[in-house]
Short mmCIF file of C-alpha atoms in Angstrom, two decimals:
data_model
loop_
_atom_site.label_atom_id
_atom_site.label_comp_id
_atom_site.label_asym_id
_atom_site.label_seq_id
_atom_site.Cartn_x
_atom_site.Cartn_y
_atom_site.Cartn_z
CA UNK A 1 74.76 119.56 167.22
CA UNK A 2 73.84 120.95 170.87
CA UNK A 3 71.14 123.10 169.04
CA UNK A 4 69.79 120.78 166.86
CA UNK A 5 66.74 118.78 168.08
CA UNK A 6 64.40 117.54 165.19
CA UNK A 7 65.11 116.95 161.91
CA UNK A 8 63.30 119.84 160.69
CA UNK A 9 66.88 121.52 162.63
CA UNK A 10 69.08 119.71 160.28
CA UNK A 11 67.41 120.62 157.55
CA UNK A 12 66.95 124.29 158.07
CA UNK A 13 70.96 124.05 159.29
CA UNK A 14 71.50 122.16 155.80
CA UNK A 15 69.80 125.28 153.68
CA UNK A 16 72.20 127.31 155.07
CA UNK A 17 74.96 125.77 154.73
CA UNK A 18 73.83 124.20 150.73
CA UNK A 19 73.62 126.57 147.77
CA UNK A 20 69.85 126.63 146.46
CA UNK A 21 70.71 124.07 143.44
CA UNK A 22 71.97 122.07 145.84
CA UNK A 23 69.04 122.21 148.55
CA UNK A 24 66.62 121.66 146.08
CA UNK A 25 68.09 119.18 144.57
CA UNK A 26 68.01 116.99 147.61
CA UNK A 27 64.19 118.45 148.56
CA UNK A 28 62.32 118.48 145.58
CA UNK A 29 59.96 115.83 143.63
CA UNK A 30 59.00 115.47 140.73
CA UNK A 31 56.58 117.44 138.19
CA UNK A 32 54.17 119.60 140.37
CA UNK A 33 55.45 117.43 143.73
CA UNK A 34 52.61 116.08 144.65
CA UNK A 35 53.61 112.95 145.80
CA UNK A 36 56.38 114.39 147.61
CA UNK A 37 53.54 116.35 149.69
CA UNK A 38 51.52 113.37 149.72
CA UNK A 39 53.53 111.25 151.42
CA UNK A 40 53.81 113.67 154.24
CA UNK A 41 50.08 114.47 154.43
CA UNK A 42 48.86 111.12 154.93
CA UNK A 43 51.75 110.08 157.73
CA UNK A 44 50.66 113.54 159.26
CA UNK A 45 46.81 112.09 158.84
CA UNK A 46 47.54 108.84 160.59
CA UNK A 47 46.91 108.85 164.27
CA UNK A 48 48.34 106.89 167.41
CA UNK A 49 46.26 105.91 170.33
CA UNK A 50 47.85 106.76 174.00
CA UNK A 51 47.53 103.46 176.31
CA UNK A 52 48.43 104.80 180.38
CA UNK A 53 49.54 102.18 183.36
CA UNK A 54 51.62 100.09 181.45
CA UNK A 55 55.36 99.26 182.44
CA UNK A 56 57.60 100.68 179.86
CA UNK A 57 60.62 100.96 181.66
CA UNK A 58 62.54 98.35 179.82
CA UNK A 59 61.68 99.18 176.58
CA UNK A 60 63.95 99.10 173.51
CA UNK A 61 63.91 99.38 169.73
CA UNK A 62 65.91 96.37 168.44
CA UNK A 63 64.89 93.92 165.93
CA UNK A 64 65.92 91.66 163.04
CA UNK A 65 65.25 91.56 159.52
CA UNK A 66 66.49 89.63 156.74
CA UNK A 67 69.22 88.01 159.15
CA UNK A 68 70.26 91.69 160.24
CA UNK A 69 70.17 92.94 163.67
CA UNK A 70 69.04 96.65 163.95
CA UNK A 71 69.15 98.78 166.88
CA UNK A 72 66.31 100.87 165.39
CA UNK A 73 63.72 99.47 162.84
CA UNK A 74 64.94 102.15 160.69
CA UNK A 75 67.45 101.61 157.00
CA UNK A 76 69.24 104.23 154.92
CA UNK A 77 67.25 104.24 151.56
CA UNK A 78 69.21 104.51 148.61
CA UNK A 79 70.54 107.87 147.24
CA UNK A 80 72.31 109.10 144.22
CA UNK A 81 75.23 111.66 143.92
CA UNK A 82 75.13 112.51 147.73
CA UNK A 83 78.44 114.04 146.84
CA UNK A 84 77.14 117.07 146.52
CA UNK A 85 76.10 117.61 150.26
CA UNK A 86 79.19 116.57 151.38
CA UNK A 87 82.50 115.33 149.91
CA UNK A 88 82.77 112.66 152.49
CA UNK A 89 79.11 111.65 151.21
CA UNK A 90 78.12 107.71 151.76
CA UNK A 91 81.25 106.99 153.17
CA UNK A 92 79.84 109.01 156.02
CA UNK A 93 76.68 107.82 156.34
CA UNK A 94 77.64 104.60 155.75
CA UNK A 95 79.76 104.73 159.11
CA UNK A 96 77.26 106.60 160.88
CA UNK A 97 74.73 104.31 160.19
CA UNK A 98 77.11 101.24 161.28
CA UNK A 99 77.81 103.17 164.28
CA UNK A 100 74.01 103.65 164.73
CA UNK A 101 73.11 99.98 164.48
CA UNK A 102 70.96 100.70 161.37
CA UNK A 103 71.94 99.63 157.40
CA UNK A 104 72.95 101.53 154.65
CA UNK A 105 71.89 100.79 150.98
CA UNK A 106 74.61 101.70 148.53
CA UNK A 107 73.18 103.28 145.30
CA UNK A 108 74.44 102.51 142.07
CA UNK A 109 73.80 106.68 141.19
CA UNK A 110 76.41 106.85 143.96
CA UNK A 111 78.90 108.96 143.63
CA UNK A 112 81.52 106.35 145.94
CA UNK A 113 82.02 102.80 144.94
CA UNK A 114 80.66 99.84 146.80
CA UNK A 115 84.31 99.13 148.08
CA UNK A 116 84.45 101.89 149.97
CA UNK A 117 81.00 101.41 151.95
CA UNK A 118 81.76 98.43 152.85
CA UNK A 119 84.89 99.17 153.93
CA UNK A 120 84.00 101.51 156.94
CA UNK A 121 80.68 99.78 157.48
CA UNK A 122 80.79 96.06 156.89
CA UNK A 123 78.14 93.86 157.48
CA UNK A 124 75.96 96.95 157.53
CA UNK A 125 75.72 97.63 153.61
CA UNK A 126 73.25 95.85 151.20
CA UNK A 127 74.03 96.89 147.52
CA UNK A 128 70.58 98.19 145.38
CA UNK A 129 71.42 97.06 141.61
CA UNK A 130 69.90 98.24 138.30
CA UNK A 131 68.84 96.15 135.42
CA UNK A 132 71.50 97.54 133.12
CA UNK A 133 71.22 98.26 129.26
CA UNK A 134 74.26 96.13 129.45
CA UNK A 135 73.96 93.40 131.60
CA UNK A 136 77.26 92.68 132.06
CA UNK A 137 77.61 95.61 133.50
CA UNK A 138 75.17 94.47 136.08
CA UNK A 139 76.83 91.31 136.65
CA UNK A 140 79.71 92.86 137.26
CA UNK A 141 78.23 94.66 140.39
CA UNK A 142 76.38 91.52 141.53
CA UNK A 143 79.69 90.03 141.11
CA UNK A 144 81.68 92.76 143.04
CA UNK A 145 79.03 93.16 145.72
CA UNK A 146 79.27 89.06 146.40
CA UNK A 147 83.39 89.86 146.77
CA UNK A 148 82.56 92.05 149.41
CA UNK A 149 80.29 89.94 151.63
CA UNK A 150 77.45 92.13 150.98
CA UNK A 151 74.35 89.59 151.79
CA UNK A 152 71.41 91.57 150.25
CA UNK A 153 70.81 93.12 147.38
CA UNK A 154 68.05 95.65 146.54
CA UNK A 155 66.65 95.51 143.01
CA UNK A 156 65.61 99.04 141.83
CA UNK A 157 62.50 98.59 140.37
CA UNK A 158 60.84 102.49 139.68
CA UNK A 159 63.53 103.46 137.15
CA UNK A 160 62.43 102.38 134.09
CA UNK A 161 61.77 106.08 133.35
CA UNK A 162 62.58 109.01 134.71
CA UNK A 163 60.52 111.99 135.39
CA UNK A 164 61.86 115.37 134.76
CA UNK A 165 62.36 117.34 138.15
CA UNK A 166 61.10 121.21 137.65
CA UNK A 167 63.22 122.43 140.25
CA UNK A 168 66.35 121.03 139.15
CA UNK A 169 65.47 122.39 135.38
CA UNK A 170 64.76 125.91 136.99
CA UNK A 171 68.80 125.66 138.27
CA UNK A 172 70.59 123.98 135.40
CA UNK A 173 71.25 121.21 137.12
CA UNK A 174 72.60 118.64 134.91
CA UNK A 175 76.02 117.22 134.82
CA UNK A 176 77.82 118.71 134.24
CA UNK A 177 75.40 121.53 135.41
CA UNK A 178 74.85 124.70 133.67
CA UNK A 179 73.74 127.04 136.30
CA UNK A 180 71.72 130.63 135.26
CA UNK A 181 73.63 134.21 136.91
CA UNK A 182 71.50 133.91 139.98
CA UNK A 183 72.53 130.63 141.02
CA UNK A 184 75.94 131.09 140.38
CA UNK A 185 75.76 134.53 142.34
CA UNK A 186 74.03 132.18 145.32
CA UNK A 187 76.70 129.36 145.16
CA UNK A 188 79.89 132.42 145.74
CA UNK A 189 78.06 133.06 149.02
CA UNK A 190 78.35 129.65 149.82
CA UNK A 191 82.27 129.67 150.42
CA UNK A 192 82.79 126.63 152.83
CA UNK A 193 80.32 124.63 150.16
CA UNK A 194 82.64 125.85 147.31
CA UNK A 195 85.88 124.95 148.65
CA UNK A 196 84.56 122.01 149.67
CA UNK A 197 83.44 120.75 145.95
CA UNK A 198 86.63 122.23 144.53
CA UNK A 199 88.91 120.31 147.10
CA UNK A 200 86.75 117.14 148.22
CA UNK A 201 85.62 114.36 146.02
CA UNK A 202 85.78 114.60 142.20
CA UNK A 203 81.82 114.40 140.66
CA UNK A 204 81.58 110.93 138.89
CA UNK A 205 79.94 107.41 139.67
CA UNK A 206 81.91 105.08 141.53
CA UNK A 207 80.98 101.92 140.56
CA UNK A 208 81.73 102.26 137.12
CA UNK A 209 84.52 103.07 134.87
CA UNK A 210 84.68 103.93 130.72
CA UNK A 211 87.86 102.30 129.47
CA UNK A 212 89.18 101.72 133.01
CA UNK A 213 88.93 105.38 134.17
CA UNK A 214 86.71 107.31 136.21
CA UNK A 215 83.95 108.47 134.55
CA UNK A 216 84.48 112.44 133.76
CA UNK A 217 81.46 114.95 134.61
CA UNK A 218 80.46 115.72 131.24
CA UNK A 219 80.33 111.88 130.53
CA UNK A 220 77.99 110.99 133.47
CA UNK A 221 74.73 112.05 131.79
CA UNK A 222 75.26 110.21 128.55
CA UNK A 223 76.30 107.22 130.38
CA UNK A 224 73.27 107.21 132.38
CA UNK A 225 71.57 107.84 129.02
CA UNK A 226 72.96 104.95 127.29
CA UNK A 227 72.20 102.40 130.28
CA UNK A 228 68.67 103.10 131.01
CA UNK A 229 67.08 99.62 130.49
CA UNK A 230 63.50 99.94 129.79
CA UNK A 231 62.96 96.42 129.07
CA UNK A 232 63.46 95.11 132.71
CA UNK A 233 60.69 92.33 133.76
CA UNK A 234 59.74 89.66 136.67
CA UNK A 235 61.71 87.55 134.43
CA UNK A 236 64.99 89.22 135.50
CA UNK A 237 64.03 89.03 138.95
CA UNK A 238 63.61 84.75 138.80
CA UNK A 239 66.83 84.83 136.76
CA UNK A 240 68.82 86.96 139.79
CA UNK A 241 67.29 84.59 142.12
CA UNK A 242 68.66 81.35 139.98
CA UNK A 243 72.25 82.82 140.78
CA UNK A 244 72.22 84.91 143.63
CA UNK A 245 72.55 82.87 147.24
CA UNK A 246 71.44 85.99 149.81
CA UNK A 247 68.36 88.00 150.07
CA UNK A 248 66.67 90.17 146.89
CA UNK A 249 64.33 92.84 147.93
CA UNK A 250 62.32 94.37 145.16
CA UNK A 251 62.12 98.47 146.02
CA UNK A 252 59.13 100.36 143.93
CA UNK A 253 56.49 98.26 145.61
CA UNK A 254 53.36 100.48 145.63
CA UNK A 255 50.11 97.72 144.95
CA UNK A 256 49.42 93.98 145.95
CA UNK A 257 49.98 92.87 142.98
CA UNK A 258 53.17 93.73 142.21
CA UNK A 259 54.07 92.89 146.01
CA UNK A 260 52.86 88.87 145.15
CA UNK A 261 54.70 88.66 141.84
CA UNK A 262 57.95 90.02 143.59
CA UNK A 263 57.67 87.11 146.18
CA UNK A 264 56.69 84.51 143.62
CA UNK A 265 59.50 85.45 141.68
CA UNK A 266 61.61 84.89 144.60
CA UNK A 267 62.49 88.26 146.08
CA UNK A 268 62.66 87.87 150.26
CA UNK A 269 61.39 91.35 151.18
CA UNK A 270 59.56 94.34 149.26
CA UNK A 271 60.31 97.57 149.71
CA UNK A 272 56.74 100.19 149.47
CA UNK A 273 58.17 103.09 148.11
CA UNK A 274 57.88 106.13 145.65
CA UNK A 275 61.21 107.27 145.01
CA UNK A 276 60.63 109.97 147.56
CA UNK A 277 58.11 111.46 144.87
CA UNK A 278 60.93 112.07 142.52
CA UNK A 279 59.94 109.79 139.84
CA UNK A 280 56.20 109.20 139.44
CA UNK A 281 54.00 112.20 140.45
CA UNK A 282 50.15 111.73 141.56
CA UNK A 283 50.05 108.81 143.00
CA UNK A 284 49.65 106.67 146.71
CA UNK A 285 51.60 108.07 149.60
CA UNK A 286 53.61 104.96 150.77
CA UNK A 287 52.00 104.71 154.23
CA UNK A 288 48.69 104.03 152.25
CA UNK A 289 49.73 102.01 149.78
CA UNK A 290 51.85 99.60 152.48
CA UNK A 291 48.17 97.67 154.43
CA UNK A 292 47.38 96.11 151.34
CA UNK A 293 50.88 95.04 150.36
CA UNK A 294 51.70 93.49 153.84
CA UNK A 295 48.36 92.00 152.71
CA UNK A 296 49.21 90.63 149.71
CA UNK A 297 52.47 89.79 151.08
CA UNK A 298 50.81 87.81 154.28
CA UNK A 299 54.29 86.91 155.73
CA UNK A 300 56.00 85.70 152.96
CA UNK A 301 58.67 87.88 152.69
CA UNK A 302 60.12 91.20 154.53
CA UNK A 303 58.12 94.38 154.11
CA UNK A 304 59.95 97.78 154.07
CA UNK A 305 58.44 101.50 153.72
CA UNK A 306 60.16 104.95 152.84
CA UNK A 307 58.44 108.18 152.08
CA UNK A 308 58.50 111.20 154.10
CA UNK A 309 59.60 109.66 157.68
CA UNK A 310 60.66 112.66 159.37
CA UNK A 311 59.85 111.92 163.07
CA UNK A 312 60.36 108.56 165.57
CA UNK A 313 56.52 108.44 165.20
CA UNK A 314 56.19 108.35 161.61
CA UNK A 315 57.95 105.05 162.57
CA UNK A 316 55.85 104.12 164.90
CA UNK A 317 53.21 104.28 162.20
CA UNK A 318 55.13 102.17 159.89
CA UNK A 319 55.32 99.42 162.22
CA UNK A 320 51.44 99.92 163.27
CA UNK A 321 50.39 99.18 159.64
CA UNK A 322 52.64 96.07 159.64
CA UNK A 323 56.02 97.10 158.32
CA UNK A 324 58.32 94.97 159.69
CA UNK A 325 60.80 98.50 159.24
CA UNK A 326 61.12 101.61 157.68
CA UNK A 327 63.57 103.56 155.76
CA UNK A 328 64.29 106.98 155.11
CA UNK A 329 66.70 109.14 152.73
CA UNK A 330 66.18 112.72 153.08
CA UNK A 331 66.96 113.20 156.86
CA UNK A 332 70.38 111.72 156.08
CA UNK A 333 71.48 113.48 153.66
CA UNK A 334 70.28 116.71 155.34
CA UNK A 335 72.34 115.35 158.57
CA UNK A 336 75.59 114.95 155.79
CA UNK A 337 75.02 118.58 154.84
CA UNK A 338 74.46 119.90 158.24
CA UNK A 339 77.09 118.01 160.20
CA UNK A 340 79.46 115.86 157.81
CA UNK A 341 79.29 112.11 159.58
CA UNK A 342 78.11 113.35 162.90
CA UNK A 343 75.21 115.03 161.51
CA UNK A 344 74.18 111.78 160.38
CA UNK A 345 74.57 110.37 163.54
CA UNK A 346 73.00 112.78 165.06
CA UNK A 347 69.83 112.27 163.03
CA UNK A 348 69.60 108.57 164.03
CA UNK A 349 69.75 109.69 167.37
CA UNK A 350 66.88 112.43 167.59
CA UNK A 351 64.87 109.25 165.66
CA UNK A 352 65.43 106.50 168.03
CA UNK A 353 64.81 109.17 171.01
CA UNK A 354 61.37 109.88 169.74
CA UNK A 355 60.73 106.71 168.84
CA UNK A 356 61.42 105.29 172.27
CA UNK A 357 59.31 107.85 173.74
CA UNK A 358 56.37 106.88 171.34
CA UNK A 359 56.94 103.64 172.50
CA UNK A 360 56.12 105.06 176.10
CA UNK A 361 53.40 106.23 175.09
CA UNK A 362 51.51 103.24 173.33
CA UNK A 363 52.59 100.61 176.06
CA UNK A 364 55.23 99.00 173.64
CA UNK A 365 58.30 97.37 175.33
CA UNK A 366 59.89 95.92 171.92
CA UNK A 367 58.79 97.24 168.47
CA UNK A 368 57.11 93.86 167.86
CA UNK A 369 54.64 95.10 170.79
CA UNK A 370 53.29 97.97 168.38
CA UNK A 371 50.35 96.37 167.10
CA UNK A 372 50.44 95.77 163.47
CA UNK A 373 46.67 96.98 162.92
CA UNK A 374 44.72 99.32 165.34
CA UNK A 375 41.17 98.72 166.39
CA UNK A 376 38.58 101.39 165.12
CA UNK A 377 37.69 102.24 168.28
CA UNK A 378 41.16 102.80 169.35
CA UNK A 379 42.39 104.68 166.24
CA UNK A 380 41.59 107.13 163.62
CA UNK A 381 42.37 104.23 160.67
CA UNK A 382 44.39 105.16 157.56
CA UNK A 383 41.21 105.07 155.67
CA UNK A 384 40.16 108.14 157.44
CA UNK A 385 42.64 109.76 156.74
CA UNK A 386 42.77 108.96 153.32
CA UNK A 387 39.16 110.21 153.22
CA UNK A 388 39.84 113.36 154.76
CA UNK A 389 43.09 113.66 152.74
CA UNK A 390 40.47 113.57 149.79
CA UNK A 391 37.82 115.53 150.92
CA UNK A 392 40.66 118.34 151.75
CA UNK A 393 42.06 118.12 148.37
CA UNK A 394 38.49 118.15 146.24
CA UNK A 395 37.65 121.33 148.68
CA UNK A 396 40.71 123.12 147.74
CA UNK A 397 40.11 122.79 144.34
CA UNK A 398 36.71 123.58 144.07
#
């Protein structure tokens, strides 16, 4: 890890060390990706203004949310079948991210089982559930992640339906995948990847079982098939709150209106988010849509943002627009590929570095210092950006 100083570095260590299935598989979006590049643009859009003569020499990044100390305002969003970076997958980011001071929220597309997050990083995992085709399947994992002490639970709200990933189609990649000549020729060159698939963790998901068994590769798909739950409403939200006792965060939040109906519902914290673009393509970047949720929200309830945070300042900018903290997926999993556990460690460190040092740089002794909306005059506001985003984009394609 001597060499690697950004997260761009883990990621360009992780495409060497991933097969191309695999790489894109954790990089791309969905459809033609434009929210994928969206999200990016508009953090890249957003500026920070300098303050100078201001004692920063105490500063730190700590804070609290939802009864949970971090020591960066920074969670691991959810992600699905991380196996395939890494056998010890969110086992090891779980620990890392324990080790770290930050939280890690267990998928239920994982490829491990809630047990064994929770076991290496307890106190430190909140579960994200799914509204089930069969809700007793669901209750079982609200039932199993109340066993465990987990405190928080993160509803998955964007997965009604699924979008169909071009990249992933291009590869075969399916389970159990069905990979053209090219990719397979790619994946031989890949020998510490292969042996690591063929020897590490078997493929399945880990918090279910058919008929008390794993659940076999071939089986995965259909199973997914057969659960997606379409019918999901608020209603299932006030009836989780009627029998769950710790926190419910609603993730999918992209408009003020959905953001007051999760918090009259009963949901403690909304989480602004896109699915990384890999559901819903053509719409908000999160750091735009999150102003008028923390709006609509006005303090009622936690406020959470993913999408594209690659840098301590993209933070920074989180916080600025009055996210009480951000979250991030991608950089992980690029830190599991590139490094196993300490790769993941590694990326919260480069983060918390750069985020201390934007700290510096705006004046800001605690993250509650970073002012949750910029003046005008000291700022080039979101809507700016947005604008210029636009007038980019109409430019392009005339």
């Amino acid at each position: 890890m001597r060499n690697i100083h950004s997260i761009e570095d883990l990621r360009s260590r992780a495409r060497r060390r991933l097969p191309a299935m695999v790489f894109d598989f954790i990089e791309g979006g969905a459809l033609d990706e434009l929210t994928l590049r969206r999200n990016r643009e508009a953090l890249d859009a957003h500026l920070l203004p300098q303050r100078v003569l201001v004692d920063t020499s105490q500063r730190h990044a700590t804070t609290r949310i939802l009864g949970t100390r971090l020591d960066l305002p920074l969670v691991v969003s959810p992600m699905g079948l991380l196996t395939v970076c890494h056998p010890d997958a969110d086992v090891a980011i779980a620990r890392a991210a324990a080790t770290s001071g930050s939280v890690f929220v267990h998928s239920p597309w994982s490829g491990c089982s809630l047990d064994e997050v929770t076991d290496v990083a307890p106190g430190r995992v909140w579960a994200q559930i799914a509204f089930w085709n069969d809700a007793a399947e669901t209750r079982r994992h609200i039932d199993r992640a109340q066993a465990l002490g987990v405190d928080t639970l993160v509803v998955a709200g964007d997965v009604a339906v699924s979008s169909k990933r071009d990249r992933d189609l291009r590869h075969g990649t399916g389970m159990p995948p069905r990979p053209p000549l090219r990719d397979v020729v790619n994946t031989a060159l890949h020998p510490g990847w292969v042996m690591r698939w063929l020897l590490g963790r078997s493929m399945t998901w880990g918090n279910y079982r058919i008929d008390g068994r794993a659940i076999r590769m071939r089986e995965m798909e259909s199973w997914m098939e057969r659960n997606e739950n379409q019918t999901a409403t608020w209603d299932d939200i006030a009836r989780l709150r009627s029998t769950w006792n710790g926190n419910i965060v609603v993730k999918g939040i992209m408009t003020p209106a959905d953001a007051r109906l999760a918090v009259d519902h009963g949901a403690d914290g909304v989480f602004v988010s896109n699915h990384g673009g890999r559901q819903f393509d053509g719409q908000q970047a999160t750091i735009e849509a999150l102003p008028r949720v923390v709006d609509a929200v006005d303090d009622r309830a936690a406020v959470i943002v993913d999408g594209g945070m690659r840098r301590g300042s993209d933070i920074a900018k989180a916080l600025a627009l009055g996210a009480d903290a951000a979250a991030a997926g991608r950089p992980f999993a690029l830190g599991l590929a590139a490094g196993a556990q300490s790769g993941v460690e590694h990326a919260f460190e480069v983060l918390h570095d750069e985020l201390l040092t934007v700290m510096g740089f705006l004046g800001a002794t605690r993250v509650d210092d970073i002012p949750r909306m910029l003046s005008d005059t000291a700022n080039v506001r979101l809507e700016s950006a947005t604008a210029t985003l636009a007038a980019g984009t109409a430019e392009v394609g005339s």
